[in-house]
Structure formats: C-alpha cells, structure tokens
Short mmCIF file of C-alpha atoms in Angstrom, two decimals:
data_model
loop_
_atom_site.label_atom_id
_atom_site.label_comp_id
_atom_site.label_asym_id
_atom_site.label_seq_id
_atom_site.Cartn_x
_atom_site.Cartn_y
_atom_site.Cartn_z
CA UNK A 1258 -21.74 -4.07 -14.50
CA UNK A 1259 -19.04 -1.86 -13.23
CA UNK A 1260 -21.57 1.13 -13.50
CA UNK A 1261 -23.93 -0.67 -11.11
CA UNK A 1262 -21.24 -1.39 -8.62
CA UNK A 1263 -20.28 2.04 -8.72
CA UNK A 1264 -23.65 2.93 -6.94
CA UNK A 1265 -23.12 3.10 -3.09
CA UNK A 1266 -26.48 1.56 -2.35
CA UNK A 1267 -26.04 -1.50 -4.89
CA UNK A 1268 -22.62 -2.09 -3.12
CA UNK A 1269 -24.44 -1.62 0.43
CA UNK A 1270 -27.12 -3.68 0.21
CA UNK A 1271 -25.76 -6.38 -2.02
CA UNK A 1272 -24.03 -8.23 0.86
CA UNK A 1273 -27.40 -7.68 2.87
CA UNK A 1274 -29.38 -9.86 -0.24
CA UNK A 1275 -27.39 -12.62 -0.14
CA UNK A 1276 -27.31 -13.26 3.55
CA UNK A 1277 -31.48 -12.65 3.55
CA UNK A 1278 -31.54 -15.17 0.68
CA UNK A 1279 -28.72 -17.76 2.15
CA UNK A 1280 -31.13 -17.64 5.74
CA UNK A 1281 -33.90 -18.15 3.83
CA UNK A 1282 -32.90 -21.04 2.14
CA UNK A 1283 -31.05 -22.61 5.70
CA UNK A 1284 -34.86 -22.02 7.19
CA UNK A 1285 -36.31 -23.65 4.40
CA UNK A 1286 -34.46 -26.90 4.56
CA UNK A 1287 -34.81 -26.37 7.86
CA UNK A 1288 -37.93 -26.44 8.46
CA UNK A 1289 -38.83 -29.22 5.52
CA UNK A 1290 -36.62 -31.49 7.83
CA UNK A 1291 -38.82 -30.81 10.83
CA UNK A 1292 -42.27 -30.66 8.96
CA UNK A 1293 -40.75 -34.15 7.01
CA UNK A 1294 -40.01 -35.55 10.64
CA UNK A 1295 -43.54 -34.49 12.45
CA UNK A 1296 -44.98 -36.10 8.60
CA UNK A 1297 -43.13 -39.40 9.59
CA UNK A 1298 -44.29 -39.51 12.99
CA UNK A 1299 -47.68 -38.96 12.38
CA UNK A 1300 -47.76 -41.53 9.54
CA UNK A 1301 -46.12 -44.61 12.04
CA UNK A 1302 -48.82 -43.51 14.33
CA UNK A 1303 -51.59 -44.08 11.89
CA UNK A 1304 -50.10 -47.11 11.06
CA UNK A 1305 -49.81 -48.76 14.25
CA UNK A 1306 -53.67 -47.34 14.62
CA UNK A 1307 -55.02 -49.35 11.30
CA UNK A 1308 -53.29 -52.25 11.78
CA UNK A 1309 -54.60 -52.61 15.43
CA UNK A 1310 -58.17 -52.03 14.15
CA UNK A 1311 -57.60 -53.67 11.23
CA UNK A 1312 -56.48 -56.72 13.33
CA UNK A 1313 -59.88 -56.35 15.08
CA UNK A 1314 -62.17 -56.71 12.33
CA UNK A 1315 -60.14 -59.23 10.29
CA UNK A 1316 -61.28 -61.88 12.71
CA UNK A 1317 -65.12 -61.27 11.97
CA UNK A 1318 -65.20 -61.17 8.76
CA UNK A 1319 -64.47 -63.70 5.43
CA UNK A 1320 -62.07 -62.17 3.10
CA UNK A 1321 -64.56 -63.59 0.28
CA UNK A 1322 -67.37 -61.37 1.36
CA UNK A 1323 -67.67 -58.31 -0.97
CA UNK A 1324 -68.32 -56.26 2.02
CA UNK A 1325 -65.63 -57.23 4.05
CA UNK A 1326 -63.58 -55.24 0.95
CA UNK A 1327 -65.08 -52.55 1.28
CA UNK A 1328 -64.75 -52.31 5.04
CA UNK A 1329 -61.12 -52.41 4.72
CA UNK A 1330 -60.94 -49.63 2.12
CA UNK A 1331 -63.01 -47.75 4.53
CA UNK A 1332 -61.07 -48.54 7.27
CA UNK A 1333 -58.15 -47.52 5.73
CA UNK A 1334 -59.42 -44.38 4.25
CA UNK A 1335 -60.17 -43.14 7.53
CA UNK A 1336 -56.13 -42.94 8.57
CA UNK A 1337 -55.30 -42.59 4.97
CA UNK A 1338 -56.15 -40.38 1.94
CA UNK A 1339 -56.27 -43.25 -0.73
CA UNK A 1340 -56.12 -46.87 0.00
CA UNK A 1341 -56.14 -49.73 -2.63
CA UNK A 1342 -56.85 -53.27 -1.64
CA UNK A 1343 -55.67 -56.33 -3.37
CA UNK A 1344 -56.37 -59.84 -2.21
CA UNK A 1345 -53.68 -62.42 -3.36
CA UNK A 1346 -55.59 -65.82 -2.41
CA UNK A 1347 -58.73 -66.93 -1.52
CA UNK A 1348 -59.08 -67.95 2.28
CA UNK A 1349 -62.05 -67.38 5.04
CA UNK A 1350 -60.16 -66.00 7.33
CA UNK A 1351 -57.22 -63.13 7.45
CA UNK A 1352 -54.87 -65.29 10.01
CA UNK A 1353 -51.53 -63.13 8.96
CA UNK A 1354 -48.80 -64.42 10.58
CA UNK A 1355 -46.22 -61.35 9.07
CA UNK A 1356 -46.83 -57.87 7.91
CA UNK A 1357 -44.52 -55.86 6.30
CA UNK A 1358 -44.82 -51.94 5.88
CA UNK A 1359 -42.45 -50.75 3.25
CA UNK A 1360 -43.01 -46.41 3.51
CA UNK A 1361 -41.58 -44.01 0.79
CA UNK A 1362 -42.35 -40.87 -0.87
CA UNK A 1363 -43.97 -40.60 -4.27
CA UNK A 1364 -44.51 -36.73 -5.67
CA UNK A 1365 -43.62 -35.86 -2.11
CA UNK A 1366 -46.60 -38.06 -0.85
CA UNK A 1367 -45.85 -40.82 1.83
CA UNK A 1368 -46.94 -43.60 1.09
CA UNK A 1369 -47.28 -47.07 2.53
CA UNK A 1370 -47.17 -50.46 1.02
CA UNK A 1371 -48.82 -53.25 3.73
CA UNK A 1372 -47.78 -56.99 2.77
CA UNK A 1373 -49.81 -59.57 4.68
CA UNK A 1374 -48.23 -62.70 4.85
CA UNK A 1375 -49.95 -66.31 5.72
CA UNK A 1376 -48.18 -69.09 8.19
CA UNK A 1377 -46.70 -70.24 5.17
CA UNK A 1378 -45.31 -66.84 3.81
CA UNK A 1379 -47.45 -66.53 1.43
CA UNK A 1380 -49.02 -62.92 0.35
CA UNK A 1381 -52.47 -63.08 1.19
CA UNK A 1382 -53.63 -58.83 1.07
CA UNK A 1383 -51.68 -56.11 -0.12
CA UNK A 1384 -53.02 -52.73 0.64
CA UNK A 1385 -51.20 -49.66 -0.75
CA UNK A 1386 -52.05 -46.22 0.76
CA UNK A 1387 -51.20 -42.65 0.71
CA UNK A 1388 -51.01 -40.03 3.45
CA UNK A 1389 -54.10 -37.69 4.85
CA UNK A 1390 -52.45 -34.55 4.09
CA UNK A 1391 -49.27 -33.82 3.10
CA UNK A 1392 -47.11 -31.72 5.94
CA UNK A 1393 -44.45 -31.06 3.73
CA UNK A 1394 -47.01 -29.34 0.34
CA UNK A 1395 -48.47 -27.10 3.01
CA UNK A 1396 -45.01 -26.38 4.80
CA UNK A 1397 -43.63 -25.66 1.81
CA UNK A 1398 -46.13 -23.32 0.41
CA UNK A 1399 -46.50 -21.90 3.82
CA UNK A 1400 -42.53 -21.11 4.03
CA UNK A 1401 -42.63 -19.95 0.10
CA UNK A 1402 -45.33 -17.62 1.02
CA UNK A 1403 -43.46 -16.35 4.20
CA UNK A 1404 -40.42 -16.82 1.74
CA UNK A 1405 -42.41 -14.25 -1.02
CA UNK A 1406 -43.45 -11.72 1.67
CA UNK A 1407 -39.52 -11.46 2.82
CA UNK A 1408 -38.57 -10.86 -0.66
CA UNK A 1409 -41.22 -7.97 -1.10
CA UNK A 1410 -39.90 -6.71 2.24
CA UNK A 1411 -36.20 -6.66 1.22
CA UNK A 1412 -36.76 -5.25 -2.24
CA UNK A 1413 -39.60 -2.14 -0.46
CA UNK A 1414 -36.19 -1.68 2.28
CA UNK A 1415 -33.74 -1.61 -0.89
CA UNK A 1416 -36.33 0.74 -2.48
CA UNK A 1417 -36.85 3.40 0.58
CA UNK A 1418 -33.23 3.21 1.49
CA UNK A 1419 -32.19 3.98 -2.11
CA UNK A 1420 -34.80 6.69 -2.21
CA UNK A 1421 -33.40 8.01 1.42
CA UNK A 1422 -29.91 7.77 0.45
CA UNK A 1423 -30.50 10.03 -2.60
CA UNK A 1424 -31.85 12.38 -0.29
CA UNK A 1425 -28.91 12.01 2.13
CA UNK A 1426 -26.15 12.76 -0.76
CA UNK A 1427 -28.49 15.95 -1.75
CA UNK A 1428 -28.26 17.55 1.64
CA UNK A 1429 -24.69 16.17 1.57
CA UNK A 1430 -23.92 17.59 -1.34
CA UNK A 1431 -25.57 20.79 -0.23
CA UNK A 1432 -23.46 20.57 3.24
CA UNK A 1433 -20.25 19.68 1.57
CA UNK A 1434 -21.01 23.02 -0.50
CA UNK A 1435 -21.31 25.04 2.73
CA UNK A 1436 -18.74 23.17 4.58
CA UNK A 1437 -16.27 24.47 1.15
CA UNK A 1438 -17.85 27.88 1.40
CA UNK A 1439 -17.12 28.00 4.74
CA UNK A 1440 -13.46 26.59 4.35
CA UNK A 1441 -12.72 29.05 1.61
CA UNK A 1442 -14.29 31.96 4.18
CA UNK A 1443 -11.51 30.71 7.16
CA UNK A 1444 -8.85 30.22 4.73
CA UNK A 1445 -8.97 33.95 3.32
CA UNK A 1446 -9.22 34.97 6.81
CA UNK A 1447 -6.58 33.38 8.15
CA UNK A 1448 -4.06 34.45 5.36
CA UNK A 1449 -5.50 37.85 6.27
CA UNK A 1450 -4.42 37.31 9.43
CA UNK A 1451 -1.68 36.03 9.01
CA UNK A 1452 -0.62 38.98 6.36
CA UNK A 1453 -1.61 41.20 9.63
CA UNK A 1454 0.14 39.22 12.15
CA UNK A 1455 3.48 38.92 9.88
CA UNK A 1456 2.99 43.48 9.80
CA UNK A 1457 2.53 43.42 13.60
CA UNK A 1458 5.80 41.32 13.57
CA UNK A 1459 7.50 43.81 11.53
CA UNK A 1460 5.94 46.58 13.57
CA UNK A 1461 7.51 45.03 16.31
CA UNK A 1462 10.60 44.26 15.37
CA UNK A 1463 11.97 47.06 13.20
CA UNK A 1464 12.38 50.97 14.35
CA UNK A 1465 9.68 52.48 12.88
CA UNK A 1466 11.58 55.58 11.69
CA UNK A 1467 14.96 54.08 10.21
CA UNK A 1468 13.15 50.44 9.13
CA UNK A 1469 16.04 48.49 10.36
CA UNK A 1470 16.02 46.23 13.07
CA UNK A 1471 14.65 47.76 16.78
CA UNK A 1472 17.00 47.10 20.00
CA UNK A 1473 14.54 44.56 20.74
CA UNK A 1474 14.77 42.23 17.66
CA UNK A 1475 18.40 42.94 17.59
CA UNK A 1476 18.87 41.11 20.57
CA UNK A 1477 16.60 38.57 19.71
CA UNK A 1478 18.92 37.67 16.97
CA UNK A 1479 22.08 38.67 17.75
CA UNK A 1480 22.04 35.59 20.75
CA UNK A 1481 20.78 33.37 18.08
CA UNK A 1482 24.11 34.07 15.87
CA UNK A 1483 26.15 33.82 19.29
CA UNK A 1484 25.17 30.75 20.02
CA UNK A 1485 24.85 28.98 16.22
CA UNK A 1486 28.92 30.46 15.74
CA UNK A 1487 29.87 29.05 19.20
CA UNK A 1488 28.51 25.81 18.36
CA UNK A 1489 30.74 25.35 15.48
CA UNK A 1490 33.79 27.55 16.79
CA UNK A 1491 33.64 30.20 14.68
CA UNK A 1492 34.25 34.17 15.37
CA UNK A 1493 31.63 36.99 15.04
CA UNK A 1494 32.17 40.81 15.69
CA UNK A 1495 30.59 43.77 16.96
CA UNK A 1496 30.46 46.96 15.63
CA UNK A 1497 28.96 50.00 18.16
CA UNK A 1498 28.22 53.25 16.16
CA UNK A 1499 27.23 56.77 17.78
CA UNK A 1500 26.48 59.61 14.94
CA UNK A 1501 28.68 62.50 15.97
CA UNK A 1502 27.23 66.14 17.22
CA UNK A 1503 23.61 64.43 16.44
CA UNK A 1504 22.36 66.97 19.24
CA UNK A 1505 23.69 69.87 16.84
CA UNK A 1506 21.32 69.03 14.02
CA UNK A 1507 18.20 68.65 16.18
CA UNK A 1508 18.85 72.17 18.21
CA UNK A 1509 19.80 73.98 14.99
CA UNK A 1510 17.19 72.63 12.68
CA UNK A 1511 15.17 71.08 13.99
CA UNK A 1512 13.86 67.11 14.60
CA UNK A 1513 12.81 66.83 10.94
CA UNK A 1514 16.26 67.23 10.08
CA UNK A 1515 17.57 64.83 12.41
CA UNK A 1516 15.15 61.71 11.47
CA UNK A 1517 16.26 62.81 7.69
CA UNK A 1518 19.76 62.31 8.96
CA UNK A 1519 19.07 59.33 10.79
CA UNK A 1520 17.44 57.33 8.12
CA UNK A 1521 19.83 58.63 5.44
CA UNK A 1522 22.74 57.79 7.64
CA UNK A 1523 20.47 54.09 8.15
CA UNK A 1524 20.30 53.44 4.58
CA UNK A 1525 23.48 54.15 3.86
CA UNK A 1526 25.22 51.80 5.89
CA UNK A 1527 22.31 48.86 5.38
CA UNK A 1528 23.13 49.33 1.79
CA UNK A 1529 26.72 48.62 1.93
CA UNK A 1530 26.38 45.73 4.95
CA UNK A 1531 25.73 41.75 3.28
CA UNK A 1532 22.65 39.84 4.07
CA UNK A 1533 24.24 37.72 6.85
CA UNK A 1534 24.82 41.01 9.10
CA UNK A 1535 22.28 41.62 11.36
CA UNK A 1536 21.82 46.06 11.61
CA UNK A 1537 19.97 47.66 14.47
CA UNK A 1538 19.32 50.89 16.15
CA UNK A 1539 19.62 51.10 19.51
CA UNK A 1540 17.79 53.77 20.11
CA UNK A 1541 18.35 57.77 19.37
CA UNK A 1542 21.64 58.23 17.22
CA UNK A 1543 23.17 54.64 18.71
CA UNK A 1544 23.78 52.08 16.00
CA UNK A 1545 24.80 48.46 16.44
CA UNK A 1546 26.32 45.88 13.82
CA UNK A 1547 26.50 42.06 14.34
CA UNK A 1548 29.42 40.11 11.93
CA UNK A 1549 29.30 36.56 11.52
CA UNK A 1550 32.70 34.61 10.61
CA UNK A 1551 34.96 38.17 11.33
CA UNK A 1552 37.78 38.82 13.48
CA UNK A 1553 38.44 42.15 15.05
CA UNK A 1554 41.15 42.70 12.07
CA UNK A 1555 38.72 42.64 9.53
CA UNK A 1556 35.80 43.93 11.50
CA UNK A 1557 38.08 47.06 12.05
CA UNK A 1558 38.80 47.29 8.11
CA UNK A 1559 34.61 47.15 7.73
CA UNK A 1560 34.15 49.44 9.87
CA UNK A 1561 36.81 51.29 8.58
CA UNK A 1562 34.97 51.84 5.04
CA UNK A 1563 31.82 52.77 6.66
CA UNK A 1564 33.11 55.48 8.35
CA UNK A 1565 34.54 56.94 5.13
CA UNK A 1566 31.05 56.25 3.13
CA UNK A 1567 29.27 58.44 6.00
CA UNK A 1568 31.79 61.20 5.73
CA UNK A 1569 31.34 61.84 2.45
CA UNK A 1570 27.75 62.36 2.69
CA UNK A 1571 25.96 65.52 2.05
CA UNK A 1572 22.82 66.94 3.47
CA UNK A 1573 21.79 70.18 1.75
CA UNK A 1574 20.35 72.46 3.77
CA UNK A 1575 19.02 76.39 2.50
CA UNK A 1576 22.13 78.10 1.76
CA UNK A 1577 24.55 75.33 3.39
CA UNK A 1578 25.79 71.62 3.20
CA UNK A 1579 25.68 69.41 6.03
CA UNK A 1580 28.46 66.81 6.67
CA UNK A 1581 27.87 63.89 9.11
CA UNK A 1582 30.33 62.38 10.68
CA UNK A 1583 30.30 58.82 13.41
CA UNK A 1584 32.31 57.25 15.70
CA UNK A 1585 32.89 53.22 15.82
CA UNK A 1586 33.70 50.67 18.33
CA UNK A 1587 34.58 47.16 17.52
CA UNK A 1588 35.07 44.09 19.54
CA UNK A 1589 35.02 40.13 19.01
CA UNK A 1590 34.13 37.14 20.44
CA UNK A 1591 37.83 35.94 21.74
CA UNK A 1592 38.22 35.61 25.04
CA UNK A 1593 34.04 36.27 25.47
CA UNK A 1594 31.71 33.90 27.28
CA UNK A 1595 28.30 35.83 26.41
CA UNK A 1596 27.16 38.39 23.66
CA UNK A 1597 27.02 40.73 26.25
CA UNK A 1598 30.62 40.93 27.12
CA UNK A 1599 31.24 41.41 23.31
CA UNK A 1600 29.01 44.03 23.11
CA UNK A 1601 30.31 45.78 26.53
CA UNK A 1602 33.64 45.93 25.17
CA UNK A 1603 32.78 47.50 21.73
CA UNK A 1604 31.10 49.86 24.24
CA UNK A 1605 33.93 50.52 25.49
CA UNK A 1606 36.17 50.77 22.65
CA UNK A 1607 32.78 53.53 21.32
CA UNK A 1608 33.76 55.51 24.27
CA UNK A 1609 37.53 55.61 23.21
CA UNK A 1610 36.54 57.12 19.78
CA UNK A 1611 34.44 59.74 21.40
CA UNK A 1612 37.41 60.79 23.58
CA UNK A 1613 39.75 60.58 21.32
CA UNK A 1614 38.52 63.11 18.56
CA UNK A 1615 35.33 61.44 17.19
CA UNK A 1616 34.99 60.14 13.65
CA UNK A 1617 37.43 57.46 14.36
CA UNK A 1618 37.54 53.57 14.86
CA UNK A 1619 38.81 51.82 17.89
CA UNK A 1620 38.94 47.60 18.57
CA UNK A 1621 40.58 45.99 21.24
CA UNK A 1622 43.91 45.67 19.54
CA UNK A 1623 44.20 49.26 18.23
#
C-alpha cells in the first residue's frame, strides 16, 4: 500500500476518483427522486383518468354479467400494466359511495390497491393494479449506463495521464540531467573565474616586482586600520622608509641590480614584520609600514631593529660586496585627526634622517 501511494499519479488522481464517484452517486439519488416524483405524478393522473371512466361505465352495466368483468380488467389495463379484479358481493349495480386508493411500491413497481365501498361501507370491488412502465427501472438503468460510460472515461483519463506522465518524468529526467550538466558547466566556470578575478585582485593590489602591497592597496587598508583603532581608542604607528644611495646601484650596475636589491631589501623586512602589519611600497626605493596597537616609543625600537637587519645585508657583486643601508621615519596617531597627518609627519621625520647622515631613525620625540 505504501508503494502505491508512493506513485505521483495514484496520489494525483485518487482525490479526482472519489469526487467523480461521490457526484455520481449525489446525481443518482438525484435523479431517482425526480424520475420517482414524475412516476408519482403520472400514476395520480391515471388514476383520476380510470376512475372517471370507470365511473362511466359502472352505471351501464350489472356487476353479475361476466362481461362487465372483463370490461373492467380491460379498462384498467389500458392505464395500468396488470389489473386484478375481485368482486366482494353480489349487487346489479356498482353505486360506490367511497373509494379508497392505497399506492405503494412493490419490487420498485407502483402499485395501486382501489377499495370500493357501498352506502353501507361495505367492500363491494377491489381492483389491485400495477404501473405501465416503470420510470424509475429505466432511470436507473439509464443513469447506470451513463454511470458505466463515466467510469470507462475516468479509468481511459487515469490510463493516458499515467502513460503521459511517464513520458513527462522521462524528458524530466532527461532535462534535470542537462539542467545538472549545465550547473556543473557554470559552477567550474565561475570558480575559474573567480580563481582569475581573486589573481587580477592580487595583480592589482601588490607591486608586481617586490610582491608586497602596491601604494594603492596600502591605502586602501591602512584607512581601514585608522578607523577600526580609532573606534576603540587605540594607537597605531607609521613607519616611512627610503633605501639609501638607491640611485648608486642603478647607475653603477645597472637596473637588474637594483630590483635584486629592492626585493631582497622587501623580503627582508616582510619577514621580520607580524601578520597584523600592513607593508607597502610606495613606489621606487620608498617603503611604508602601518603598526596597529604601537606608540612612537616602541615603533622607534621596531624600526630600530630593522634598520640593523638591512645593514648587515650583503649583496655580492663580481669581485665586491654590496652593503645597503635605509633611512626611517616614524610617527603616531596622538594628536592626529586623519591617516594622512600621521603619515605627513613620518614624512617629515624621513626627511630628518636623510639630513642628518642617513641610515638613522627619527620620531617625533627624538
């Protein structure tokens, strides 16, 4: 049982049986109450039509004459399919002062009992009959019939539209195939593109030679940490960096040996700086650090380090070393209203450095 409910078209078309087979039986009883009332009418007007004629030729005849029994069984037979007659007493005359008509059904005939009663109430013919033609046998067979040829019509629709509906699930079975095909097709794609638009991203964010962050993604992040520290009134630092004598090693040898110094020199200080720094080149030897959480003390001690780290590295060259040496600047946000003024003032404090000797740090308070 649960198997066949588990077909769609069972479940579908079982509601649709019912309510065919609940209207058919409403229109049957239906219509057997209208046939059974047009049966009833038509049986009171035969009635009324025998007894008037029968009225008419009880008053010429003697009820003791053989024939006069017959012409009453004949008369009655011709409003009536079967008519018995039954005389109670002998008399000349049929003077019937009361008639009763008791009508019933028998086998779902109608028929009519006829009680002829005397001046002294006395039963003097009794004539039993039964209808012509019964409405209701030929309304019934004629709604069964009608009844039958519904049926076959509901069980040829549950046929086709199970046999339709098997070909609907095929083609959307096939469908659902392509649709998946098609699904798995735009998903690849788009985590190819995304794989591509994630490279453009980095293509457009990081310096191409150095693979840290460009001057424009610096920016884009640096405000972001600006904003997120002022929010919960905390301190972040700048550090401005500026290679020293850079133009020396591209007139002498050559650019090749400057980008070598620029990403070693790149490296070197991304590998020492923590993930929550943000590292960026500005653009030719110019370098720029972002500090979360760091006051100018400690930014100055970072800095600090990194300037030893780069002077102790060596370039080898044909027959010589090369040394590189930079120059920091380092401000903080006190007293700053924008990431702008920060950086500005580790500008600044570059500039100092670069006066002063090179290959020194300078903050605001030193």
């Amino acid at each position: 049982m649960k198997k066949l409910f588990k077909d769609k078209t069972i479940v579908f078309l079982l509601p649709l049986v019912i309510i065919t087979f609940l209207f058919l039986y409403i229109c049957y009883n239906y219509s057997m109450g209208i046939y059974k009332n047009i049966e009833e009418k038509q049986n009171n007007k035969d009635i009324k039509n025998f007894i008037y004629t029968l009225n008419i030729s009880t008053h010429k005849s003697n009820i003791k004459e053989k024939s006069y029994y017959q012409e009453v069984k004949k008369l009655c037979e011709n409003y009536f399919e079967e008519c018995l007659v039954k005389t109670t007493i002998n008399s000349k005359k049929i003077n019937a002062e009361k008639i009763t008509i008791d009508t019933y059904h028998l086998n779902l005939f109608l028929i009519n009992d006829f009680h002829f009663f005397d001046t002294k109430n006395k039963l003097i013919l009794h004539i039993k009959s039964k209808s012509k033609e019964n409405i209701i046998i030929t309304s019934r067979n004629s709604i069964q019939i009608f009844s039958s040829l519904s049926i076959i019509f509901l069980i040829l629709t549950i046929i086709i539209t199970n046999s339709y509906q098997k070909h609907i699930l095929i083609a959307n079975d096939s469908l659902e195939e392509k649709v998946n095909e098609r699904t798995s097709q735009i998903t690849h794609t788009l985590k190819e593109l995304e794989k591509v638009n994630l490279r453009l991203f980095d293509l457009a964010h990081t310096d191409y030679l150095t693979q840290i962050k460009n001057r424009r993604s610096f920016f884009l992040h640096v405000e972001s940490m600006f904003q997120n520290q002022k929010k919960v009134n905390k301190p972040m630092s700048i550090i401005m960096i500026d290679i020293d004598n850079f133009k020396k090693f591209n007139d002498t040898y050559g650019h090749e040996m400057g980008d070598k110094v620029l990403k070693l020199f790149a490296s070197t200080i991304n590998n020492y700086l923590s993930e929550d720094t943000i590292f960026g080149r500005l653009g030719g030897e110019e370098f720029i650090i972002a500090l979360p959480n760091e006051k100018i003390d400690s930014t100055i001690a970072i800095a600090e380090d990194i300037r030893r780290i780069i002077e102790t590295l060596v370039i080898r060259v044909p027959y010589s070393e090369l040394f590189i040496t930079a120059s920091f600047g380092v401000s903080d946000s006190t007293n700053a209203n924008t990431i702008d003024e920060i950086i500005k003032n580790a500008d600044d404090m570059l500039y100092d450095a670069k006066s002063k000797g090179k290959n020194r740090v300078r903050g605001r308070i030193s």
